Each structure stands twice: as C-alpha cells, then as structure tokens.
Coordinates of N, CA, C and O in Angstrom, one line a residue:
E93 N 142.8 76.2 6.8 CA 142.0 77.1 6.0 C 142.1 76.8 4.5 O 143.2 76.7 4.0
V94 N 141.0 76.5 3.8 CA 141.0 76.3 2.4 C 140.2 77.4 1.9 O 138.9 77.5 2.1
D95 N 140.8 78.5 1.2 CA 140.2 79.7 0.9 C 140.4 80.1 -0.6 O 141.6 80.1 -1.0
G96 N 139.4 80.4 -1.3 CA 139.5 81.0 -2.7 C 139.9 80.0 -3.7 O 140.4 80.4 -4.8
K97 N 139.8 78.7 -3.5 CA 140.2 77.7 -4.5 C 139.0 77.3 -5.4 O 137.8 77.5 -5.0
V98 N 139.3 76.8 -6.5 CA 138.2 76.2 -7.4 C 138.6 74.8 -7.6 O 139.7 74.4 -8.1
F99 N 137.7 73.9 -7.2 CA 137.9 72.5 -7.4 C 136.9 72.1 -8.6 O 135.7 72.2 -8.4
S100 N 137.5 71.6 -9.6 CA 136.7 71.4 -10.8 C 137.1 70.1 -11.5 O 138.3 69.9 -11.8
G101 N 136.1 69.3 -11.9 CA 136.3 68.1 -12.7 C 137.0 67.0 -12.1 O 137.6 66.1 -12.7
I102 N 137.0 66.9 -10.7 CA 137.6 65.8 -10.0 C 136.7 64.7 -9.9 O 135.6 64.8 -9.5
Q103 N 137.1 63.4 -10.4 CA 136.3 62.3 -10.3 C 137.1 61.3 -9.4 O 138.2 60.9 -9.7
T104 N 136.4 60.8 -8.3 CA 137.0 59.9 -7.4 C 136.3 58.6 -7.3 O 135.0 58.6 -7.3
L105 N 137.0 57.6 -7.4 CA 136.5 56.2 -7.3 C 136.9 55.6 -6.0 O 138.1 55.6 -5.6
V106 N 136.0 55.3 -5.1 CA 136.3 54.9 -3.7 C 136.1 53.3 -3.6 O 135.2 52.8 -4.1
P107 N 137.1 52.7 -2.9 CA 136.9 51.2 -2.7 C 136.0 50.7 -1.5 O 135.7 49.6 -1.5
N108 N 135.7 51.6 -0.6 CA 134.8 51.2 0.5 C 133.9 52.3 0.9 O 133.7 53.2 0.1
T109 N 133.4 52.3 2.1 CA 132.5 53.3 2.6 C 133.1 54.6 3.0 O 133.4 54.9 4.1
T110 N 133.3 55.4 1.9 CA 133.9 56.7 2.1 C 133.5 57.6 0.9 O 132.6 57.2 0.1
G111 N 134.1 58.7 0.7 CA 133.7 59.6 -0.4 C 134.5 60.9 -0.4 O 135.6 60.9 -0.1
G112 N 133.8 61.9 -0.8 CA 134.4 63.2 -1.0 C 135.1 63.3 -2.4 O 136.3 63.0 -2.5
G113 N 134.3 63.8 -3.4 CA 134.9 63.9 -4.7 C 136.1 64.7 -4.8 O 137.1 64.4 -5.4
A114 N 136.1 65.8 -4.0 CA 137.3 66.8 -4.0 C 138.0 66.9 -2.7 O 139.2 66.9 -2.7
V115 N 137.2 66.9 -1.6 CA 137.8 67.2 -0.3 C 137.2 66.2 0.7 O 135.9 65.9 0.7
V116 N 138.0 65.5 1.6 CA 137.6 64.7 2.6 C 138.2 65.2 3.9 O 139.4 65.4 4.0
N117 N 137.3 65.4 4.9 CA 137.9 65.8 6.3 C 137.5 64.6 7.3 O 136.3 64.4 7.5
A118 N 138.5 64.0 7.9 CA 138.2 63.0 8.9 C 138.8 63.4 10.2 O 138.8 62.5 11.1
Q119 N 139.2 64.5 10.4 CA 139.8 65.0 11.6 C 138.9 66.0 12.4 O 138.1 66.6 11.7
D120 N 139.2 66.2 13.6 CA 138.4 67.2 14.4 C 139.2 68.5 14.2 O 140.3 68.7 14.9
N121 N 138.7 69.4 13.3 CA 139.3 70.7 13.0 C 138.3 71.8 13.2 O 138.0 72.5 12.2
P122 N 137.8 72.1 14.4 CA 136.7 73.0 14.5 C 137.1 74.4 14.2 O 136.2 75.3 14.0
E123 N 138.4 74.8 14.0 CA 138.8 76.0 13.6 C 139.0 76.2 12.1 O 139.2 77.3 11.6
I124 N 138.9 75.1 11.3 CA 139.1 75.1 9.9 C 137.8 75.5 9.2 O 136.7 75.0 9.5
S125 N 137.9 76.4 8.2 CA 136.9 76.7 7.3 C 137.2 76.4 5.8 O 138.4 76.5 5.5
I126 N 136.2 76.0 5.1 CA 136.4 75.8 3.6 C 135.6 76.9 2.9 O 134.4 76.9 3.1
N127 N 136.2 77.7 2.2 CA 135.6 78.8 1.4 C 136.1 78.7 0.0 O 137.1 79.3 -0.4
S128 N 135.5 77.9 -0.9 CA 136.0 77.6 -2.2 C 134.8 77.3 -3.1 O 133.6 77.0 -2.6
D129 N 135.0 77.1 -4.4 CA 134.0 76.8 -5.3 C 134.2 75.4 -5.8 O 135.4 74.9 -6.0
F130 N 133.1 74.6 -6.0 CA 133.2 73.2 -6.4 C 132.3 73.0 -7.6 O 131.0 73.1 -7.6
I131 N 132.9 72.7 -8.7 CA 132.2 72.5 -10.0 C 132.5 71.2 -10.8 O 133.7 70.9 -10.9
N132 N 131.4 70.4 -11.1 CA 131.6 69.2 -11.8 C 132.5 68.2 -11.2 O 133.3 67.5 -11.9
N133 N 132.4 68.0 -9.9 CA 133.2 66.9 -9.2 C 132.2 65.7 -8.9 O 131.0 65.9 -8.9
S134 N 132.8 64.5 -8.8 CA 132.0 63.4 -8.5 C 132.7 62.3 -7.7 O 134.0 62.3 -7.7
V135 N 131.9 61.5 -7.1 CA 132.5 60.3 -6.3 C 131.6 59.1 -6.7 O 130.3 59.3 -6.8
A136 N 132.2 57.9 -6.9 CA 131.5 56.7 -7.2 C 132.1 55.5 -6.5 O 133.3 55.6 -6.3
P137 N 131.4 54.5 -6.2 CA 132.0 53.3 -5.6 C 132.6 52.4 -6.5 O 132.1 52.4 -7.7
E138 N 133.6 51.6 -6.1 CA 134.2 50.7 -7.0 C 133.1 49.6 -7.3 O 132.9 49.2 -8.5
S139 N 132.5 49.0 -6.3 CA 131.5 48.0 -6.5 C 130.7 47.8 -5.2 O 131.1 47.3 -4.2
G140 N 129.4 48.3 -5.2 CA 128.5 48.1 -4.1 C 128.9 48.9 -2.8 O 128.2 48.8 -1.9
A141 N 129.9 49.7 -2.9 CA 130.2 50.5 -1.7 C 129.4 51.7 -1.7 O 128.8 52.1 -2.6
F142 N 129.5 52.4 -0.5 CA 128.9 53.7 -0.4 C 129.8 54.8 -1.0 O 131.0 54.7 -0.9
A143 N 129.2 55.9 -1.6 CA 130.0 57.0 -2.1 C 129.2 58.3 -1.7 O 128.2 58.5 -2.2
D144 N 129.9 59.0 -0.8 CA 129.2 60.3 -0.3 C 129.9 61.5 -0.6 O 131.1 61.5 -0.7
G145 N 129.2 62.5 -0.8 CA 129.7 63.9 -1.0 C 130.4 64.1 -2.3 O 131.7 63.9 -2.4
G146 N 129.7 64.5 -3.3 CA 130.3 64.7 -4.6 C 131.4 65.7 -4.6 O 132.3 65.6 -5.4
A147 N 131.3 66.7 -3.7 CA 132.4 67.7 -3.6 C 133.2 67.5 -2.3 O 134.4 67.5 -2.3
I148 N 132.3 67.4 -1.1 CA 133.0 67.3 0.2 C 132.4 66.3 1.0 O 131.1 66.2 1.1
E149 N 133.2 65.5 1.7 CA 132.7 64.6 2.8 C 133.4 65.1 4.1 O 134.6 65.1 4.1
N150 N 132.5 65.2 5.1 CA 133.1 65.5 6.4 C 132.7 64.4 7.4 O 131.6 64.2 7.6
R151 N 133.7 63.9 8.0 CA 133.5 62.8 9.1 C 134.1 63.3 10.4 O 134.1 62.6 11.4
G152 N 134.7 64.5 10.4 CA 135.3 65.1 11.7 C 134.5 66.3 12.1 O 133.3 66.3 12.1
S153 N 135.2 67.4 12.3 CA 134.5 68.7 12.6 C 135.2 69.8 11.9 O 136.4 69.9 11.7
L154 N 134.3 70.7 11.5 CA 134.7 71.9 10.7 C 134.0 73.1 11.3 O 132.8 73.0 11.7
N155 N 134.6 74.3 11.1 CA 133.9 75.5 11.5 C 132.9 75.9 10.5 O 131.7 76.0 10.8
S156 N 133.2 76.0 9.2 CA 132.3 76.4 8.2 C 132.6 75.9 6.8 O 133.8 75.6 6.6
I157 N 131.6 75.8 6.0 CA 131.8 75.5 4.5 C 131.0 76.6 3.8 O 129.8 76.8 4.0
S158 N 131.7 77.3 2.9 CA 131.0 78.3 2.0 C 131.5 78.2 0.6 O 132.7 77.8 0.4
G159 N 130.7 78.6 -0.4 CA 131.1 78.6 -1.7 C 129.9 78.4 -2.7 O 128.8 78.3 -2.3
T160 N 130.3 78.1 -3.9 CA 129.4 77.8 -5.0 C 129.6 76.4 -5.3 O 130.7 75.9 -5.6
F161 N 128.5 75.6 -5.5 CA 128.5 74.2 -5.7 C 127.6 73.9 -6.9 O 126.4 74.0 -6.8
V162 N 128.3 73.6 -8.0 CA 127.5 73.4 -9.3 C 127.8 72.0 -9.9 O 129.0 71.7 -10.1
N163 N 126.8 71.3 -10.2 CA 126.8 70.0 -10.9 C 127.8 69.0 -10.4 O 128.5 68.3 -11.1
N164 N 127.8 68.9 -9.0 CA 128.5 67.8 -8.4 C 127.7 66.6 -8.2 O 126.4 66.7 -8.2
H165 N 128.2 65.4 -8.1 CA 127.4 64.2 -8.2 C 128.0 63.1 -7.2 O 129.2 62.8 -7.2
A166 N 127.1 62.5 -6.3 CA 127.5 61.4 -5.4 C 126.7 60.2 -5.9 O 125.5 60.2 -5.9
N167 N 127.4 59.2 -6.4 CA 126.8 58.0 -7.0 C 126.7 56.9 -5.9 O 127.4 55.9 -6.0
G168 N 125.9 57.2 -4.8 CA 125.8 56.2 -3.7 C 124.9 55.1 -4.1 O 124.4 55.0 -5.2
V169 N 124.7 54.1 -3.1 CA 123.9 53.0 -3.3 C 122.4 53.4 -3.2 O 122.0 54.0 -2.2
S170 N 121.6 53.0 -4.2 CA 120.1 53.3 -4.2 C 119.4 52.2 -3.4 O 119.9 51.0 -3.3
H171 N 118.3 52.5 -2.8 CA 117.5 51.6 -2.0 C 116.0 51.4 -2.5 O 115.6 52.3 -3.2
S172 N 115.4 50.3 -2.2 CA 114.1 50.0 -2.7 C 112.9 50.5 -1.9 O 111.8 50.6 -2.4
S173 N 113.2 50.8 -0.6 CA 112.1 51.3 0.2 C 112.5 52.4 1.2 O 113.7 52.5 1.5
P174 N 111.6 53.3 1.6 CA 111.9 54.4 2.4 C 112.3 53.9 3.9 O 112.8 54.7 4.7
T175 N 112.0 52.7 4.2 CA 112.4 52.2 5.6 C 113.7 51.6 5.6 O 114.2 51.2 6.8
Q176 N 114.4 51.4 4.5 CA 115.8 50.8 4.5 C 116.8 51.8 5.2 O 116.5 53.0 5.0
Y177 N 117.8 51.3 5.7 CA 118.8 52.2 6.3 C 119.5 52.9 5.2 O 120.3 52.3 4.4
R178 N 119.3 54.3 5.2 CA 119.9 55.0 4.1 C 120.9 56.0 4.6 O 120.4 56.9 5.4
T179 N 122.1 56.0 4.4 CA 123.1 56.9 4.9 C 124.0 57.5 3.9 O 124.9 58.2 4.3
T180 N 123.8 57.3 2.6 CA 124.7 57.8 1.6 C 124.0 58.8 0.8 O 122.8 58.8 0.5
G181 N 124.8 59.7 0.2 CA 124.3 60.8 -0.7 C 125.1 62.0 -0.5 O 126.3 62.0 -0.3
G182 N 124.3 63.1 -0.7 CA 125.0 64.5 -0.7 C 125.7 64.8 -2.0 O 126.8 64.6 -2.1
G183 N 124.9 65.2 -2.9 CA 125.5 65.5 -4.2 C 126.6 66.5 -4.2 O 127.6 66.4 -4.9
A184 N 126.5 67.5 -3.2 CA 127.6 68.4 -3.0 C 128.4 68.1 -1.7 O 129.6 68.0 -1.7
I185 N 127.6 68.1 -0.6 CA 128.2 67.9 0.7 C 127.5 66.8 1.5 O 126.3 66.6 1.6
C186 N 128.3 65.9 2.1 CA 127.8 64.8 3.0 C 128.5 65.0 4.3 O 129.8 65.1 4.4
N187 N 127.7 65.1 5.3 CA 128.2 65.3 6.7 C 127.9 64.2 7.7 O 126.7 63.9 7.8
G188 N 128.9 63.5 8.2 CA 128.7 62.5 9.2 C 129.5 63.0 10.5 O 129.7 62.2 11.4
G189 N 129.8 64.3 10.6 CA 130.6 64.8 11.7 C 129.9 66.0 12.2 O 128.6 66.0 12.3
T190 N 130.6 67.1 12.4 CA 130.1 68.3 13.0 C 130.5 69.5 12.1 O 131.7 69.7 11.9
I191 N 129.5 70.3 11.6 CA 129.8 71.5 10.9 C 129.0 72.6 11.5 O 127.8 72.5 11.7
S192 N 129.7 73.8 11.9 CA 128.9 74.9 12.5 C 128.1 75.6 11.5 O 126.9 75.9 11.9
N193 N 128.6 75.8 10.3 CA 127.8 76.7 9.3 C 128.1 76.2 7.9 O 129.3 76.0 7.6
I194 N 127.0 76.2 7.2 CA 127.1 75.9 5.7 C 126.4 77.1 5.0 O 125.2 77.4 5.4
D195 N 127.0 77.8 4.1 CA 126.5 79.0 3.4 C 126.9 78.9 2.0 O 128.2 78.9 1.7
G196 N 125.9 78.7 1.1 CA 126.4 78.6 -0.3 C 125.3 78.7 -1.3 O 124.1 78.8 -1.1
I197 N 125.7 78.6 -2.6 CA 124.8 78.5 -3.7 C 125.0 77.1 -4.3 O 126.1 76.7 -4.6
F198 N 123.9 76.4 -4.4 CA 123.8 75.0 -4.8 C 123.0 74.9 -6.1 O 121.8 75.0 -5.9
I199 N 123.6 74.6 -7.2 CA 122.9 74.5 -8.4 C 123.2 73.1 -9.2 O 124.3 72.8 -9.4
G200 N 122.1 72.4 -9.4 CA 122.2 71.2 -10.2 C 123.1 70.1 -9.7 O 123.6 69.2 -10.4
N201 N 123.2 70.0 -8.4 CA 123.9 68.8 -7.7 C 122.9 67.6 -7.6 O 121.7 67.8 -7.5
T202 N 123.5 66.4 -7.8 CA 122.7 65.2 -7.9 C 123.2 64.1 -7.1 O 124.5 64.1 -6.8
T203 N 122.4 63.2 -6.6 CA 122.8 61.9 -6.1 C 121.7 60.9 -6.4 O 120.6 61.2 -6.6
N204 N 122.1 59.6 -6.5 CA 121.1 58.6 -6.7 C 120.7 58.1 -5.3 O 120.1 57.0 -5.3
N205 N 120.9 58.8 -4.3 CA 120.4 58.4 -3.0 C 119.7 59.6 -2.3 O 118.8 60.2 -2.9
I206 N 120.1 60.1 -1.2 CA 119.4 61.2 -0.4 C 120.2 62.4 -0.4 O 121.5 62.4 -0.4
G207 N 119.6 63.6 -0.4 CA 120.3 64.9 -0.3 C 120.9 65.3 -1.5 O 122.1 65.2 -1.7
G208 N 120.2 65.9 -2.5 CA 120.7 66.3 -3.8 C 121.8 67.3 -3.6 O 122.8 67.3 -4.3
A209 N 121.7 68.2 -2.6 CA 122.8 69.2 -2.4 C 123.6 68.8 -1.1 O 124.8 68.7 -1.1
I210 N 122.8 68.6 0.0 CA 123.4 68.3 1.4 C 122.8 67.1 2.0 O 121.5 67.0 2.1
D211 N 123.6 66.2 2.5 CA 123.1 65.1 3.3 C 123.7 65.1 4.6 O 125.0 65.0 4.7
N212 N 122.9 65.2 5.6 CA 123.4 65.1 7.0 C 123.1 63.7 7.5 O 121.9 63.4 7.7
I213 N 124.1 62.8 7.6 CA 123.8 61.4 7.7 C 123.8 60.9 9.2 O 124.3 61.6 10.1
S214 N 123.2 59.7 9.3 CA 122.9 59.1 10.6 C 124.2 59.0 11.5 O 125.3 58.9 11.0
G215 N 123.9 58.8 12.7 CA 124.9 58.7 13.7 C 125.4 60.0 14.3 O 124.6 60.6 15.1
N216 N 126.5 60.6 13.9 CA 127.1 61.7 14.6 C 126.8 63.1 13.8 O 127.4 64.1 14.1
G217 N 126.1 63.0 12.7 CA 126.0 64.2 11.8 C 125.2 65.3 12.5 O 124.1 65.2 12.9
T218 N 125.9 66.5 12.6 CA 125.3 67.7 13.3 C 125.7 68.9 12.4 O 126.9 69.1 12.2
I219 N 124.7 69.7 12.0 CA 125.0 70.9 11.3 C 124.2 72.0 12.1 O 123.0 71.9 12.2
S220 N 124.9 73.0 12.5 CA 124.2 74.0 13.4 C 123.4 75.0 12.5 O 122.3 75.4 13.0
N221 N 123.9 75.4 11.3 CA 123.1 76.4 10.5 C 123.4 76.1 9.1 O 124.5 75.9 8.6
I222 N 122.3 76.2 8.3 CA 122.5 76.1 6.8 C 121.8 77.4 6.2 O 120.6 77.7 6.5
E223 N 122.5 78.1 5.3 CA 121.9 79.2 4.5 C 122.3 79.1 3.1 O 123.4 78.7 2.9
G224 N 121.4 79.3 2.2 CA 121.8 79.2 0.9 C 120.7 79.4 -0.2 O 119.5 79.5 0.2
V225 N 121.1 79.3 -1.4 CA 120.2 79.3 -2.6 C 120.4 77.8 -3.1 O 121.5 77.4 -3.5
F226 N 119.2 77.1 -3.4 CA 119.2 75.8 -3.8 C 118.3 75.7 -5.0 O 117.1 76.0 -5.0
I227 N 118.9 75.5 -6.2 CA 118.2 75.6 -7.5 C 118.5 74.2 -8.3 O 119.7 73.9 -8.5
G228 N 117.5 73.5 -8.6 CA 117.6 72.3 -9.5 C 118.4 71.2 -9.0 O 119.0 70.5 -9.7
N229 N 118.5 71.0 -7.7 CA 119.2 69.8 -7.1 C 118.2 68.6 -7.2 O 117.1 68.8 -6.9
I230 N 118.8 67.4 -7.4 CA 118.0 66.3 -7.5 C 118.5 65.1 -6.7 O 119.8 64.8 -6.7
A231 N 117.6 64.5 -5.9 CA 117.9 63.2 -5.2 C 117.0 62.2 -5.8 O 115.8 62.4 -5.9
Q232 N 117.6 61.1 -6.1 CA 116.7 60.0 -6.7 C 115.9 59.4 -5.6 O 114.8 58.9 -5.9
E233 N 116.2 59.5 -4.3 CA 115.3 59.0 -3.3 C 114.6 60.1 -2.6 O 113.5 60.4 -2.9
D234 N 115.2 60.8 -1.6 CA 114.5 61.9 -0.9 C 115.4 63.0 -0.5 O 116.6 62.9 -0.5
G235 N 114.8 64.2 -0.2 CA 115.6 65.4 0.1 C 116.2 66.0 -1.1 O 117.5 65.9 -1.3
G236 N 115.5 66.5 -2.1 CA 116.1 67.1 -3.2 C 117.2 68.1 -3.0 O 118.1 68.1 -3.7
A237 N 116.9 69.0 -2.0 CA 118.0 69.9 -1.6 C 118.8 69.4 -0.4 O 120.0 69.3 -0.3
I238 N 118.0 69.2 0.7 CA 118.7 68.8 2.0 C 117.9 67.5 2.6 O 116.8 67.5 2.6
A239 N 118.8 66.6 3.0 CA 118.2 65.4 3.6 C 118.9 65.2 5.0 O 120.1 65.5 5.2
S240 N 118.1 64.7 6.0 CA 118.6 64.5 7.3 C 118.1 63.2 7.7 O 116.9 63.0 7.7
F241 N 119.0 62.2 8.1 CA 118.6 60.9 8.5 C 119.2 60.6 9.9 O 120.4 60.4 10.0
S242 N 118.4 60.6 10.9 CA 118.8 60.3 12.3 C 119.8 61.3 12.8 O 120.8 60.9 13.4
T243 N 119.7 62.5 12.5 CA 120.7 63.5 12.8 C 120.0 64.8 13.4 O 118.8 65.0 13.4
S244 N 120.9 65.8 13.7 CA 120.4 67.1 14.2 C 120.9 68.2 13.3 O 122.1 68.3 13.0
T245 N 120.0 68.9 12.7 CA 120.2 70.0 11.8 C 119.5 71.2 12.4 O 118.4 71.2 12.8
G246 N 120.4 72.3 12.6 CA 119.9 73.5 13.3 C 119.0 74.3 12.4 O 118.2 73.8 11.6
N247 N 119.1 75.6 12.4 CA 118.3 76.5 11.5 C 118.7 76.4 10.0 O 119.9 76.2 9.7
I248 N 117.6 76.5 9.2 CA 117.8 76.5 7.8 C 117.0 77.7 7.2 O 116.0 78.0 7.5
N249 N 117.8 78.5 6.4 CA 117.3 79.7 5.8 C 117.7 79.6 4.3 O 118.9 79.7 4.0
G250 N 116.8 79.6 3.4 CA 117.2 79.5 2.0 C 116.1 79.8 1.0 O 114.9 80.1 1.4
I251 N 116.5 79.9 -0.2 CA 115.7 80.0 -1.3 C 115.8 78.7 -2.1 O 116.8 78.2 -2.5
F252 N 114.6 78.0 -2.2 CA 114.5 76.7 -2.8 C 113.7 76.7 -4.1 O 112.5 77.1 -4.1
I253 N 114.3 76.5 -5.3 CA 113.6 76.5 -6.5 C 113.9 75.3 -7.3 O 115.0 74.9 -7.6
K254 N 112.8 74.5 -7.7 CA 112.8 73.4 -8.6 C 113.8 72.3 -8.1 O 114.5 71.7 -9.0
N255 N 113.9 72.0 -6.8 CA 114.6 70.9 -6.4 C 113.6 69.7 -6.4 O 112.5 69.9 -6.2
S256 N 114.2 68.5 -6.5 CA 113.2 67.3 -6.6 C 113.8 66.1 -6.0 O 115.0 65.8 -6.0
A257 N 112.9 65.3 -5.5 CA 113.2 63.9 -5.0 C 112.3 62.9 -5.6 O 111.1 63.2 -5.6
H258 N 112.8 61.9 -6.3 CA 112.0 61.1 -7.2 C 111.3 59.9 -6.5 O 110.2 59.6 -6.9
K259 N 111.8 59.3 -5.5 CA 111.2 58.1 -5.0 C 110.3 58.3 -3.8 O 109.2 57.9 -3.8
F260 N 110.8 59.0 -2.8 CA 110.1 59.1 -1.5 C 109.7 60.4 -1.1 O 109.0 60.6 0.0
G261 N 110.1 61.5 -1.7 CA 109.6 62.8 -1.4 C 110.6 63.7 -0.8 O 111.8 63.5 -0.7
G262 N 110.0 64.9 -0.3 CA 110.9 66.0 0.2 C 111.6 66.6 -0.8 O 112.9 66.7 -0.8
G263 N 110.9 67.3 -1.8 CA 111.6 68.0 -2.9 C 112.6 69.0 -2.4 O 113.7 69.2 -3.0
A264 N 112.3 69.7 -1.3 CA 113.3 70.8 -0.8 C 114.0 70.1 0.4 O 115.2 70.1 0.3
I265 N 113.2 69.7 1.4 CA 113.9 69.2 2.7 C 113.2 67.9 3.1 O 112.0 67.8 3.1
S266 N 114.0 66.9 3.5 CA 113.5 65.7 4.0 C 114.1 65.3 5.4 O 115.4 65.5 5.5
A267 N 113.3 65.0 6.3 CA 113.8 64.6 7.7 C 113.2 63.2 7.9 O 112.0 62.9 7.8
E268 N 114.1 62.3 8.4 CA 113.6 60.9 8.7 C 114.3 60.3 9.9 O 115.3 60.8 10.4
N269 N 113.6 59.3 10.4 CA 114.1 58.5 11.5 C 114.6 59.3 12.7 O 115.7 59.1 13.2
G270 N 113.8 60.2 13.2 CA 114.0 61.0 14.4 C 114.9 62.2 14.2 O 115.4 62.8 15.2
S271 N 115.1 62.6 13.0 CA 115.9 63.8 12.7 C 115.2 65.0 13.4 O 114.0 65.1 13.4
T272 N 116.0 66.0 13.8 CA 115.5 67.2 14.3 C 116.0 68.5 13.6 O 117.1 68.4 13.1
F273 N 115.2 69.5 13.5 CA 115.6 70.7 12.9 C 115.3 71.9 13.8 O 114.4 71.8 14.6
G274 N 116.0 73.0 13.6 CA 115.6 74.2 14.3 C 114.6 74.9 13.5 O 113.7 74.3 12.8
D275 N 114.7 76.2 13.3 CA 113.8 77.0 12.5 C 114.0 76.8 11.0 O 115.2 76.9 10.6
I276 N 113.0 76.7 10.2 CA 113.2 76.6 8.8 C 112.4 77.8 8.1 O 111.2 77.9 8.3
T277 N 113.2 78.6 7.4 CA 112.6 79.8 6.9 C 113.2 80.0 5.5 O 114.2 79.5 5.1
G278 N 112.4 80.8 4.6 CA 112.9 81.1 3.4 C 111.8 81.1 2.3 O 110.6 81.3 2.6
Y279 N 112.2 81.0 1.1 CA 111.3 81.0 0.0 C 111.3 79.5 -0.6 O 112.3 79.0 -0.9
F280 N 110.1 79.0 -0.8 CA 109.9 77.6 -1.3 C 109.0 77.6 -2.5 O 107.9 78.2 -2.5

C-alpha cells in the first residue's frame, strides 16, 4: 500500500525500454493500491529508448491508483505516422499490465507520444475502470487525455476540458489497433 505520499520533482533517466518517473511496478500485486499525489515528475530515455509513465509505470498488476497528477511528463519516442507501432507515452500513468481502477485529477500532464495523462499500451495492458477530471493534458501524437493501443479499457467516466493531441487526433480519448472500451460517459 502506497498511501498519502507526495512524489514531487523526481526526474528519471532510463537506459532501455522502461520508465516510471516516480514509481515502477513490475510485480503481480493485485491487492496493492497507490493513493498518492504526483507533481512535476518526469522520465526520459538515455538515447533512443522508450520512456513511459511520467509518474507511474505498471507492468504487473495493481488493485487501484488514485490521486492528483499535475505536470508530469514522459519523454518517449515520437513517430512520423499513425500506422507506426506506438507503445510509449503516458504523461502521468503508463500501463502495460493490469489495473482494476484508476481515479484521479489529471492536470497539465504531457508526453511527446500517446496518452497525455494515461496510456494503456499494447500487449497485456488492461484497465477495468477509469474515473477522473482531465484538464489541459497534451499528447504530441494522439490521446490528449487517454490513449489505448491494442488493449482493453473498461468503463471511462470523466470530465474532459481542453485536452489536446497534436499529430493524429483524439483530443480526449484515442483508441487504435483493435483496442476495446466499455461505456464512455461524462462531460466533453
């Protein structure tokens, strides 16, 4: 259990395909929940590598993630076309594992790839439920607030205000390459 912590100003430089500016989970911990705030954290590659999850990267399993995510950044690899294999991003959270629930306030998170706030990446990425307020998150490619690439994302309920994707679209939510969603409700 990670509860009531504030992670702020952590800058992580990664040597290979990994990430998580403040927290990385690579284990199957379905009973673990993260309930903390993440402010001004970032992850960047040493050279040409992928860098995912400005605040959190999950490659295992977690029960839930909740908190406030402000101005986190994932400096992943940018691509030239929407058909290229894109699996990096998540200005606040990048998921390549399983998360039952994400609930939070996401403000001003950015990535130069996909998923300004949340990126559910290809392969094994599964998120059962997402609820939150998403304001001013930016993806240089697609999915200003939430991106899903070859994954399963359950229900999404949120307030989406001034999120943007610069290259390929999906200012609020983007789904690509066979991604599936449950119900999507909220204010857009």
